[in-house]
Amino acid sequence: MKFRISKEGFLEGLQQVQHVVSARTTLPILSNVLLEAGEGEVKLTTTDLDVGVSGRVEAEVKKDGCTTLPARKLATIIREVPTNEIDVEVNGDNVATIRSGPSYFKILGLAEDEFPALPDFEDAKEFKMEQATLKNSLRKTSYAISTDETRYVLNGIFWSFKDNTLTLVATDGRRLAMVDHEIEFPQSHEGDIIVPTKAINELQRLLRDEGEVLIRRTDNQIAFELNKNILVSKLIEGNYPNFRQVIPAETKERITLERETFLSSAHRVSLLTSEKSNSLKLVFGEDNIDIMANSPDIGEAKESLAVSYKGPEFAIAFNPEFLMAPLRNLDSDEVYLELIDEMSPGVLKNNSSFLYVLMPMRVTQ
Amino acid sequence: MDCFYAAIEVRDDPPLSGKPVAVGGSSRQRGVLTTCNYEAREYGCRSAMPTFKALQLCPRLIVLPTRFDVYRNESQRIRGIFRRFTEFVEPLSLDEAYLDVSHLNSSGEAVAREIRYQIREETGLTASAGIAPNKFLAKIASDWRKPDGQFEIREEEIASFVHDLPVSKIWGVGKATAEKLYAQGVRTCGDLQSVSLPDLTRQFGKFGAQLHQLCRGIDSREVEPHRERKSLSTERTFEINITLLPECAERLKDLYTELAADYQAKHRDRSIAKAFVKLKFSDFSRTTAECKISGLEEPPFHDLLEKAWKRGHNKPVRLLGVGLRFEPPPGESMQLEMFD
């Protein structure tokens, strides 16, 4: 195998695939990137057996061939080489030489036939959507994914394809973020899946603001084809909790808030929360909210926010991070906070299909 | 405290004095020793050892049932003595605590001597103490002159003290980590100091960074008087991976017995919220299954094991763990849950 490639292109290609490679692995070949040269391009592939990514980079291929090389080491070298033109040559023993201007590197690879093949997607159900739409939806939901590995069905985003709508849901059991989008697909393609966090993170890295993404899914695998990349992942097996039942059917109070103002007030007050007293108290009075925090060992903070509110006085407490995360990831100017009482879930909406359910905190005296 | 429970039993029944004595479960019920006195330890008996095995080693061993109400009372009295000297008392269990006495005028050595004297006068029991600039070293030092002794590691002695200290003495270094280190020729903290931080983090992740500090005798953890334990667990990494569920269930029984003994011994004042079973598979992937329980019983753990086992799709198991999560103590703000 022999090819000439630009530093910029090669580096970008490697950066798109190298995050999948895990530092600690039982199979040495999983630390490597599979390189396949042919037809004017080099294909790069990595996998950790659950998630795999491949990408293609233009190259002047002088001799077709394949090998695998240590992914992180290779990326470090390519980042550092002094000229924009890189010549790579691999001999039959998977020893690669990399030349760039005055630099010369020799790295030992492993035979490509031991590299696990990415699954094929025959008989897969196909969906198409705009990359920008998906990117935006993942941004509005992915922060709510649970990191608690004991609740493994929550360690990903739930995708429901139904009635020409894709619904994305993420929750950790304390807050839940959801968005809907209309996309077209035949009724036979309806179904629910859970895509694991790692695949979501990789997908967010690959999604751009233009172009389409082709989604293909089988019963236990999903693939995303976009730009020059393919991302494949196992799906999480298990039953996602019945999240519809936690969305309050009605509300008592609906308060309109300027998103950025509310976020920065909440952020400032949250400086006085602590691990032990990790809650923000919202006290509603006539046309006013007091946002308060109090940590016995540190001190307290309060900020008043003028709003339009005519309901009864009442107070509710939330985890500050859970309150701020959606505000940070939305782009609308206004948000609506809907509340029932201090023990019932609060709902945050804007004028899109976005919905966020937030469980309050009970502060015992 | 020096073999606390056994010492209490001997104190309350003087004819036992000088004889090998243990407290724990009976051998008929697959019990284990909770603790034993020094006479019994001479025969090789150890805490957490199955009672039948201890009796094989020492047929004269007197195994008494545990009396936790008595132990807890005694523990309260001893903590009361600690608080005469400092409010910064962090109990580790009924018979062990960290005390921060750095703000006192007297030396740590003198404070320890006085505390031990008052404990002996007022309870008739002996205690050992370790005096050091941090928790890690103090804990090790407390074992150095056991029983009824104390040992001090001064700031300027840290380097020489840790140099020959076996890595297995570092908290968090169990059998598996120790073996990995031995394989690289690392046996003492001195050896470990020559391993670079990047190498350690590559192998052990975050814990590698801690190792890098601890092997130099550095530990910045504060004495936390209000530290509340959130869970209690015990786990085992197997020498040979387990490939069959029934075998795993067999191992679960032993771990459950240990867990139950630990709970009974040290944490009976906490109410249990959940039980969990953790599996680590041959490919290092992990899963934890958990469920709500109200009392401590073995069957739910077996259900959880089956659940976790299924998630592994018959992958061999390299580690099995069982544990309990506690209800939060009153007074803290509590996040409400959606799906409970």
XYZ file of C-alpha atoms in Angstrom, chain B residues 30 242 244-255 298 302 305-306 309 320:
20
model
C -22.393 -20.956 56.772
C -16.774 -17.768 35.625
C -21.785 -20.579 34.217
C -24.612 -18.868 36.071
C -24.978 -21.527 38.815
C -21.318 -21.126 39.695
C -21.770 -17.405 39.870
C -24.783 -17.931 42.145
C -22.621 -20.080 44.394
C -20.078 -17.261 44.730
C -22.898 -14.815 45.307
C -23.860 -16.699 48.469
C -20.449 -16.081 50.029
C -20.444 -12.426 49.072
C -30.611 -13.278 49.975
C -30.124 -13.976 43.092
C -27.702 -11.742 39.411
C -29.869 -13.471 36.820
C -26.125 -12.218 33.794
C -18.956 -10.167 40.984
